[in-house]
Short mmCIF file of C-alpha atoms and ligand atoms in Angstrom, two decimals:
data_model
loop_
_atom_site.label_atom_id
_atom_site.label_comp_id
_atom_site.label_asym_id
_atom_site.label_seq_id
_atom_site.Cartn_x
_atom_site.Cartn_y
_atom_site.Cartn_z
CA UNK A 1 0.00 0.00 0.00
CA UNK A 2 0.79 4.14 -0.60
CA UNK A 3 0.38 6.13 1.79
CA UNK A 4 0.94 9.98 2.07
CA UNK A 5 1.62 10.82 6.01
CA UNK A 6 1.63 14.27 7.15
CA UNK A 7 4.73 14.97 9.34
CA UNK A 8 4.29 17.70 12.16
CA UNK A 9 7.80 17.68 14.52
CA UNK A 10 6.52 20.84 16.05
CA UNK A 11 8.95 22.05 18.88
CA UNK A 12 10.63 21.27 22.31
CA UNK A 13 11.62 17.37 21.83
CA UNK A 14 9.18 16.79 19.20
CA UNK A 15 11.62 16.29 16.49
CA UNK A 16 13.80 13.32 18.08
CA UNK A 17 10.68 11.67 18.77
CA UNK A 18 9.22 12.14 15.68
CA UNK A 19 12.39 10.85 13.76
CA UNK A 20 12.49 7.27 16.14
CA UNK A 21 8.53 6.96 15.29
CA UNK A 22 9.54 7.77 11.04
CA UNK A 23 12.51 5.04 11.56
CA UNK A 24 10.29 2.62 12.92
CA UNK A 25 7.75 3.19 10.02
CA UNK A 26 10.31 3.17 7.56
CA UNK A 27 11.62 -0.11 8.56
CA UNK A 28 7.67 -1.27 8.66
CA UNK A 29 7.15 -0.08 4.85
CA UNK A 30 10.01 -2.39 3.98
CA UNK A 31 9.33 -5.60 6.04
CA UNK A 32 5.62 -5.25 4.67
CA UNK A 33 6.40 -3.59 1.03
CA UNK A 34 4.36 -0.80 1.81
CA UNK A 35 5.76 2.79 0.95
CA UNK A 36 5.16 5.81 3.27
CA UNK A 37 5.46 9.38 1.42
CA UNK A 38 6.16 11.99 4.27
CA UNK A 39 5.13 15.36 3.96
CA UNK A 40 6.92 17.58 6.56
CA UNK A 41 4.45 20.33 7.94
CA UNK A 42 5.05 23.18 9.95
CA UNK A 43 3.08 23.90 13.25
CA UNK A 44 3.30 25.26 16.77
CA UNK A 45 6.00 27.62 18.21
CA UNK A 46 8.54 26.78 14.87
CA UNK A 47 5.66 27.71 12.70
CA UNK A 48 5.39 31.21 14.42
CA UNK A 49 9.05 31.77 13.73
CA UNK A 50 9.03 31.02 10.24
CA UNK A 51 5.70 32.04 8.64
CA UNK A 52 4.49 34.39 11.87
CA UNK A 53 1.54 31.71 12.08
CA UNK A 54 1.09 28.51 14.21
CA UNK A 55 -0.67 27.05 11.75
CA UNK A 56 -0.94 28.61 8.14
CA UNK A 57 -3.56 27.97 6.16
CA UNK A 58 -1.62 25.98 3.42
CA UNK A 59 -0.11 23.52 6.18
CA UNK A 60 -3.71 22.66 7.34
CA UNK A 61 -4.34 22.02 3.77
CA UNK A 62 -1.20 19.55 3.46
CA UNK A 63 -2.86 17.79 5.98
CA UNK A 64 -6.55 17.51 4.96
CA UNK A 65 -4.89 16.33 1.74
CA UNK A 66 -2.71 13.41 3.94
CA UNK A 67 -3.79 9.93 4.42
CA UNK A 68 -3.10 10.78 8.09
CA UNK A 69 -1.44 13.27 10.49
CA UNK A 70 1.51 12.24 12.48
CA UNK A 71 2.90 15.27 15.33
CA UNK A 72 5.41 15.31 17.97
CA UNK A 73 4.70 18.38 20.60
CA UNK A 74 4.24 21.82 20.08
CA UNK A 75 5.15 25.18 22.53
CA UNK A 76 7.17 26.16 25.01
CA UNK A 77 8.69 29.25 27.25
CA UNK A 78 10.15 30.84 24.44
CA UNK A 79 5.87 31.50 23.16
CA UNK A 80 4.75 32.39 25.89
CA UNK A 81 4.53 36.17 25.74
CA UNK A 82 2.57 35.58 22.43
CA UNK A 83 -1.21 36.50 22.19
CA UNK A 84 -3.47 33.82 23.13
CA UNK A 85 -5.14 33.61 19.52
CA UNK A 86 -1.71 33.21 18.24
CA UNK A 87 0.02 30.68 20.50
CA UNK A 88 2.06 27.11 19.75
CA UNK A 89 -1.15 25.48 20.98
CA UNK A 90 -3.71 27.18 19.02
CA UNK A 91 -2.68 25.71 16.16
CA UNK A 92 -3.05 22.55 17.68
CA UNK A 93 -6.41 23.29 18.35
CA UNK A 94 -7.37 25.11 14.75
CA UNK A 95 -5.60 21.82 13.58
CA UNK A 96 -7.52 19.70 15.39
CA UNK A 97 -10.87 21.26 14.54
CA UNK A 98 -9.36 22.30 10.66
CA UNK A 99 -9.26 17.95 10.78
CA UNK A 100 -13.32 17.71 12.40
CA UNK A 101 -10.99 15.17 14.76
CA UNK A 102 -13.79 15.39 17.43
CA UNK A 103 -13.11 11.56 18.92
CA UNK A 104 -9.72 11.60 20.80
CA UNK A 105 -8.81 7.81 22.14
CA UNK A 106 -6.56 7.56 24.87
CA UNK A 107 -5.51 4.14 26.18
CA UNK A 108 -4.54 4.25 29.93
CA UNK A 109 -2.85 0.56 29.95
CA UNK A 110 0.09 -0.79 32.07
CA UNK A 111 2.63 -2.21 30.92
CA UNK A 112 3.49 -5.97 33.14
CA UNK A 113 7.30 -4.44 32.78
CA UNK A 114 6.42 -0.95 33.82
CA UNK A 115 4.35 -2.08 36.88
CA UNK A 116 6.88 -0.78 39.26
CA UNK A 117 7.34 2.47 37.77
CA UNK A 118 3.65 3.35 39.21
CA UNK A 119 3.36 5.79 41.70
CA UNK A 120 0.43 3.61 42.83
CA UNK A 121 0.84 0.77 45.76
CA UNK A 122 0.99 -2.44 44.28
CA UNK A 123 -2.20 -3.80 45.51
CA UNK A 124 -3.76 -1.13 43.66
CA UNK A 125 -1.90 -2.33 40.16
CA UNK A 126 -2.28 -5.45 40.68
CA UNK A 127 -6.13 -5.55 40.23
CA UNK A 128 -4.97 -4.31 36.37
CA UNK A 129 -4.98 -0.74 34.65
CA UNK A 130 -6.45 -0.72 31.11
CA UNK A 131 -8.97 1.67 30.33
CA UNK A 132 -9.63 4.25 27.41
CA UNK A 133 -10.44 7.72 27.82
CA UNK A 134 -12.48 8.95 25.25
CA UNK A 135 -12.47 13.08 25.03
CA UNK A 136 -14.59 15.36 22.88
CA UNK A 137 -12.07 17.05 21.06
CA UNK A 138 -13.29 19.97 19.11
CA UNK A 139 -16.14 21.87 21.61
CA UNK A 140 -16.53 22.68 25.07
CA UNK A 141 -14.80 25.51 26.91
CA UNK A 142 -11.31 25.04 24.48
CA UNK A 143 -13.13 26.38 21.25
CA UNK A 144 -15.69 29.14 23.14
CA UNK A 145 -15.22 32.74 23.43
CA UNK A 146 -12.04 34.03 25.07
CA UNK A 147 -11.65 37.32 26.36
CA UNK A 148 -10.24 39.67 28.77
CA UNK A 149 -12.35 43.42 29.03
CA UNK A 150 -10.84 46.39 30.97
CA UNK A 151 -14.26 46.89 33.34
CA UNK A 152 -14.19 49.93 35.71
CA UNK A 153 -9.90 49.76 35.85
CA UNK A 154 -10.66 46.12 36.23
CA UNK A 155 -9.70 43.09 33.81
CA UNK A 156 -12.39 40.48 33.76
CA UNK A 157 -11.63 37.12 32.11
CA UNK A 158 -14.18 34.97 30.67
CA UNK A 159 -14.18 31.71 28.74
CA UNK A 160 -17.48 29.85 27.77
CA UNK A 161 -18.31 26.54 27.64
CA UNK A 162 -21.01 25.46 25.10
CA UNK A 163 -22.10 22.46 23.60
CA UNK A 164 -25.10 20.89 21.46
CA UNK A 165 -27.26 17.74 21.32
CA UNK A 166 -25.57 16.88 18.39
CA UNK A 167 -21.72 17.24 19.06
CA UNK A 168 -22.65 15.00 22.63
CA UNK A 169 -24.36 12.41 20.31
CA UNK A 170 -21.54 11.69 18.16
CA UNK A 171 -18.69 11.56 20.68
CA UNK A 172 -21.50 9.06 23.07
CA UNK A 173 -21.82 6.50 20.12
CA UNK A 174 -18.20 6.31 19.52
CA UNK A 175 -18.16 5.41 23.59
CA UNK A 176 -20.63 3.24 23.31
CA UNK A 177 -18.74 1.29 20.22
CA UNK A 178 -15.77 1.41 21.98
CA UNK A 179 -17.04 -0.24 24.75
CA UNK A 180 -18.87 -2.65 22.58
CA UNK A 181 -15.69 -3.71 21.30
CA UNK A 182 -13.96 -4.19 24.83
CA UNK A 183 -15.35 -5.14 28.07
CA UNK A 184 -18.71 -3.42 27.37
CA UNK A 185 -18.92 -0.55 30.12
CA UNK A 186 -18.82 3.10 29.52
CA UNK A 187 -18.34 5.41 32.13
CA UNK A 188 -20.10 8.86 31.35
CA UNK A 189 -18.08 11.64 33.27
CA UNK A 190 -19.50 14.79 33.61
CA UNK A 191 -20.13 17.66 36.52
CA UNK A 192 -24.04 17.87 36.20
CA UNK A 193 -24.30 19.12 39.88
CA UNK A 194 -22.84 22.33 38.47
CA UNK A 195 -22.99 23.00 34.72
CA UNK A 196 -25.68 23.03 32.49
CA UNK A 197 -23.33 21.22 29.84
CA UNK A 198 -23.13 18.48 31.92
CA UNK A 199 -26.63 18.01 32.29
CA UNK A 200 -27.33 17.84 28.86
CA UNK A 201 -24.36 15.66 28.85
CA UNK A 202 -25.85 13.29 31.15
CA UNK A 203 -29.45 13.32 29.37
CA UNK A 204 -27.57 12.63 25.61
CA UNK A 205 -25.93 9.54 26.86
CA UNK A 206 -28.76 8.33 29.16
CA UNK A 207 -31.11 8.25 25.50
CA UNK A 208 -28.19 6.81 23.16
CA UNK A 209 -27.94 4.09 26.26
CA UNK A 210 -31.12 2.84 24.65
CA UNK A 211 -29.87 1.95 21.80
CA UNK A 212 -26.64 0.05 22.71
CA UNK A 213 -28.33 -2.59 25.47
CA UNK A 214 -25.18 -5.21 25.63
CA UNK A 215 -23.12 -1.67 27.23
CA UNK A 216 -23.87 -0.85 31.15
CA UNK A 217 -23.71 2.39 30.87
CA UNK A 218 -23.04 4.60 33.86
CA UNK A 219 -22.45 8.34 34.95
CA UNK A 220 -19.54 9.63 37.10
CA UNK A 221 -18.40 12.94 38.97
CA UNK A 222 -15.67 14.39 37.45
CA UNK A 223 -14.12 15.50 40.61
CA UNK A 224 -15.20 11.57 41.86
CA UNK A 225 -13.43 10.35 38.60
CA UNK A 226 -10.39 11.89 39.66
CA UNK A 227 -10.31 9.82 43.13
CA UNK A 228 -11.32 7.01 41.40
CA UNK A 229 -8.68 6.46 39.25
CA UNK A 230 -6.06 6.58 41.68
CA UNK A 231 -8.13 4.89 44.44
CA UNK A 232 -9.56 1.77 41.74
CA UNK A 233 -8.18 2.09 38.15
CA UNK A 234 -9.55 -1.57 37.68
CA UNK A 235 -13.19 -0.20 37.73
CA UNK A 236 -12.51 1.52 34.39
CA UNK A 237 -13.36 -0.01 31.07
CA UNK A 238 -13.93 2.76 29.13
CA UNK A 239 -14.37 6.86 30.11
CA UNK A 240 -16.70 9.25 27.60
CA UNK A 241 -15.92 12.50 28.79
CA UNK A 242 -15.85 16.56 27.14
CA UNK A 243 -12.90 18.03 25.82
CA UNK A 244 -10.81 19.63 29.16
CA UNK A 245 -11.94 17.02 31.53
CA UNK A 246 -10.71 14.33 29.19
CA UNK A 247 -7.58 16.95 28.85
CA UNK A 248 -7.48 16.82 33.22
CA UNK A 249 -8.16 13.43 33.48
CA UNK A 250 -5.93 12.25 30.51
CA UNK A 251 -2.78 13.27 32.34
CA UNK A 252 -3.91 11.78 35.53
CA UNK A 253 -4.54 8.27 33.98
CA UNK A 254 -1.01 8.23 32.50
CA UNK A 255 0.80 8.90 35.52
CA UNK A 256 -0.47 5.93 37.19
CA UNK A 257 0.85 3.52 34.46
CA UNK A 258 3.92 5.17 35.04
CA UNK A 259 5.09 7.69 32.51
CA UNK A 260 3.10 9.72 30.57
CA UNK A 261 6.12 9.27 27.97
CA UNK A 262 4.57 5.92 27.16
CA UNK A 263 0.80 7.12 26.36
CA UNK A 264 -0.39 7.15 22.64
CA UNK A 265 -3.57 8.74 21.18
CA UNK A 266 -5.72 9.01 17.62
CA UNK A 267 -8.23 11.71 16.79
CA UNK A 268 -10.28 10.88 14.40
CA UNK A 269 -13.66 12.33 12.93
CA UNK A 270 -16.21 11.60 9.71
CA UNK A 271 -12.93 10.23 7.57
CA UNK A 272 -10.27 7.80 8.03
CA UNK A 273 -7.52 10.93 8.55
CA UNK A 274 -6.94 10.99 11.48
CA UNK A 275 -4.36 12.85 13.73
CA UNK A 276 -1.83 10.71 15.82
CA UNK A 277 0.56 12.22 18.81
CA UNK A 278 1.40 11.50 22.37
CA UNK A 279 -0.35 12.88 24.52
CA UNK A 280 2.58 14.56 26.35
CA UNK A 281 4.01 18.90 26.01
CA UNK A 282 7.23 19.29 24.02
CA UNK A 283 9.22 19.18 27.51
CA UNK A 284 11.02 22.00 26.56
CA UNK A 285 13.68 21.40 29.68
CA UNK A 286 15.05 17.91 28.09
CA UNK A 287 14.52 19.17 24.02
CA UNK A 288 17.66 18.07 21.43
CA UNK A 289 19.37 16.16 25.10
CA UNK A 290 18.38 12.85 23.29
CA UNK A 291 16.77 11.49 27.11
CA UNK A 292 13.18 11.90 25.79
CA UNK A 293 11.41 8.47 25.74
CA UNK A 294 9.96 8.40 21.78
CA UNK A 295 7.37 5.00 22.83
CA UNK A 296 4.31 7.22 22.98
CA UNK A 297 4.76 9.00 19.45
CA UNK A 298 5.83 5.17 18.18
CA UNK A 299 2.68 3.66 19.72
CA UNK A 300 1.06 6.58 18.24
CA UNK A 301 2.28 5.33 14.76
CA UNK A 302 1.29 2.06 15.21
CA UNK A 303 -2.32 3.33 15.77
CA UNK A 304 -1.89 5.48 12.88
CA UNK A 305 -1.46 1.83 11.06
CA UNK A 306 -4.25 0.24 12.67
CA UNK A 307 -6.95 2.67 12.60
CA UNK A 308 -6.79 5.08 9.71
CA UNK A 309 -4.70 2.35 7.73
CA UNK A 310 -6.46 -0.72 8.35
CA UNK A 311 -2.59 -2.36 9.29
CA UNK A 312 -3.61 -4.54 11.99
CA UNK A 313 -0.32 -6.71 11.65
CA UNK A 314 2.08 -3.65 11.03
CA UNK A 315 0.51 -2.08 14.53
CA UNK A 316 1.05 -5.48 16.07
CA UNK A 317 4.53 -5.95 15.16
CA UNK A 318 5.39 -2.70 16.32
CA UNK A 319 3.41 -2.92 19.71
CA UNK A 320 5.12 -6.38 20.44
CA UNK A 321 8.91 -4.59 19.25
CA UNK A 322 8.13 -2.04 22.11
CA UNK A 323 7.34 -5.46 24.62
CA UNK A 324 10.39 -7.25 23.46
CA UNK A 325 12.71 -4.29 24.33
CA UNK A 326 11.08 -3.63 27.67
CA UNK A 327 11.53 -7.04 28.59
CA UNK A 328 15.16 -6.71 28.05
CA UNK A 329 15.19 -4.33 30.47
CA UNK A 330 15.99 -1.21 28.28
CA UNK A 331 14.32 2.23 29.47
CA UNK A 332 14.78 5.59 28.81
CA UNK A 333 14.97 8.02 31.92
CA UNK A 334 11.46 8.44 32.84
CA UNK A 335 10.65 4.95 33.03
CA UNK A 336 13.56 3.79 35.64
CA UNK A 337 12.67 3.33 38.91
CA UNK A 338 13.90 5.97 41.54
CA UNK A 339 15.08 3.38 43.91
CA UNK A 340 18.88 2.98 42.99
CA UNK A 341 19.07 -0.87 44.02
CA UNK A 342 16.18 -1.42 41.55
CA UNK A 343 17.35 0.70 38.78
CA UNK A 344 20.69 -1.19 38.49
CA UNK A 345 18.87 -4.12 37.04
CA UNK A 346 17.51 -1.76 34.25
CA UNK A 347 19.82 -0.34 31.00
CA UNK A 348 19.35 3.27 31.02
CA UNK A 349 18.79 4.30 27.17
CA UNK A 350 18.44 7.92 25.58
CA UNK A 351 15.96 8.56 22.49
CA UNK A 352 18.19 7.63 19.75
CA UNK A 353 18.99 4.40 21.21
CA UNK A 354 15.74 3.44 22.34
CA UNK A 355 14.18 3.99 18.02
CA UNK A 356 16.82 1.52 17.04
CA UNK A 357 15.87 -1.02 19.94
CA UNK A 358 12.57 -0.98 18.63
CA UNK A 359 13.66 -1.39 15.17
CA UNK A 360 16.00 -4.48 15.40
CA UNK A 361 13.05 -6.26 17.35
CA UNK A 362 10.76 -5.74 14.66
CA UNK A 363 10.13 -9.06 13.24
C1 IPM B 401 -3.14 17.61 25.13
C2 IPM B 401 -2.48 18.92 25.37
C3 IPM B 401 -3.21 19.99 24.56
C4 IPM B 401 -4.63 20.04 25.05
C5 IPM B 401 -2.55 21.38 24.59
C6 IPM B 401 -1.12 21.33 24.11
C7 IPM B 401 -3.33 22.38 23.83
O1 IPM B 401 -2.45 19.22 26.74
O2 IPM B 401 -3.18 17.16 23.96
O3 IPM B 401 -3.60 16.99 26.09
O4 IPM B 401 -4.92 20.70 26.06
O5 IPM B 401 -5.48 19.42 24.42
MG1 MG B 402 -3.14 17.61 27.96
#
């Protein structure tokens, strides 16, 4: 198969991760006589520099015109004085919605090798971790009105939150079928005590429930959701949430399976182009040092190949390279355990190193 694959480095250590996830692909096209055409795009804070943009126009339109979208990280410090309309991260988000990516899939799932590196006690692991968030991606309070008014001497802030029958229908049924598909329970997180979105929230899923009898369907604090996840991962099969609690509680559900260096995502919408990045920042404080762990932007590849690509084998082989290495005890910084005594059984890898790992145990 051809494919055309939008590249997006972006900034911070998006680059060196990005190049150990194009490796990996490359050496995929050739065990599998496939060919990958890359198309390198520019977005984020390196976009600003060049074209005084974080996303111009004719990038999004390289990517609408990809088979799929593959990104590293965008922003950092050096951005931050920018206006809000034009920083690193809005063109993430004019990206995102540019793409109508409104389902964003994010596995929480422990790795048997990483168990240790959980902050969680062990009894709490043990029960298991693997769960998917699934976020709304392109409403809620991220795409609303933003704006700060001088009142009376005084600056008032104010971001709104809005969101219709019909964007919480479409995100529901894709938690519904990705429940259907797993262990058939969907967890509906919302905060209908307080907002008004949530309510509707909670009254969308509680009709589409109707329709998809074999899921149990039930509804969950956010704030509860929070606790929960630390206090009993296990009870998790999968989460349907809106776009910044599935932001909040994205970041939450990676820490406890031990490095949110590890965690892959897709976003995809009404086409099989999808967008594909860690879900990690461009950790500015470690860029071009060659210590950044590259597994979540490779996992992100490999669902890249099994989603929008229909490569079910490809994805495999890759998922199962990433195993293999673990098991012999490679890991990059984030990944080794604090305690000294258990970190000498571990070889401590940078970025480079760890791509090529992957590579040779690609079957
Ligand atoms: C994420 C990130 C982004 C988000 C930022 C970079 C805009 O935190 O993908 O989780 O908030 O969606
Ligand atoms: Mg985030």
């Amino acid at each position: 198969m051809q494919k055309n694959i939008a590249v997006i480095r972006g900034d911070g250590i998006g680059p060196e991760i990005v190049e150990q996830a194009l490796k990996v692909l490359n050496k995929v096209a050739d065990a599998y006589s496939h060919t990958f055409h890359y198309d390198d795009v520019d977005m984020g804070g390196c976009a600003i520099d060049k074209w005084g943009d974080p996303l111009p126009e004719e990038m999004l339109k390289r990517c609408l015109a990809s088979d799929s979208v593959l990104m590293g990280s965008v922003g950092g410090p050096k951005w931050d004085g920018v206006p809000g309309h034009m920083r690193p991260e809005k063109g993430l988000l004019r990206l995102r919605a540019g793409m109508g990516v409104y389902s964003n899939n994010r596995p929480a799932k422990i790795w048997p090798q990483l168990a240790g590196a959980s902050p969680l006690n062990p009894s709490i692991v043990e029960k298991g971790i693997d769960f998917i968030i699934v976020r709304e991606l392109i409403g809620g309070v991220y795409f609303g009105k933003h704006e700060t008014e001088d009142k009376d001497g005084q600056l008032v802030a104010t971001d709104t939150m809005s969101y219709s029958e019909a964007e919480i229908e479409r995100i529901g049924r894709i938690g519904f079928e990705t429940a259907q598909k797993r262990g058939k329970k969907l967890c509906s997180v919302e905060k209908s005590n307080v907002l008004d979105c949530s309510r509707l929230w909670k009254k969308v899923m509680h009709r589409l429930a109707d329709e998809y009898p074999d899921v149990e369907l039930s509804d969950m604090l956010v704030d509860n959701c929070a606790m929960q996840i630390v206090k009993n991962p296990a009870q998790f099969d999968v989460i349907v949430t809106e776009n910044m609690f599935g932001d909040i509680l994205s970041d939450e559900a990676s820490m406890i399976t031990g490095s949110i260096g590890m965690i892959p995502s897709s976003s995809l919408g009404a086409t099989t182009c999808g967008l594909y990045e860690p879900i990690h920042g461009s950790a500015p404080d470690i860029a071009g040092m060659d210590v950044a762990n590259p597994i979540g932007t490779i996992l992100s590849a490999a669902m890249m190949l099994r989603f929008s690509f229909d490569m079910a084998r490809e994805a495999d082989a890759i998922e199962a390279a990433v195993s293999a290495v673990l098991d012999a005890g490679y890991r990059t910084s984030d990944i080794m355990p604090a305690d000294p005594a258990q970190a000498a059984k571990y070889q401590k890898v940078g970025c480079s190193r760890m791509g090529e790992l992957i590579i040779q145990n690609l079957a």
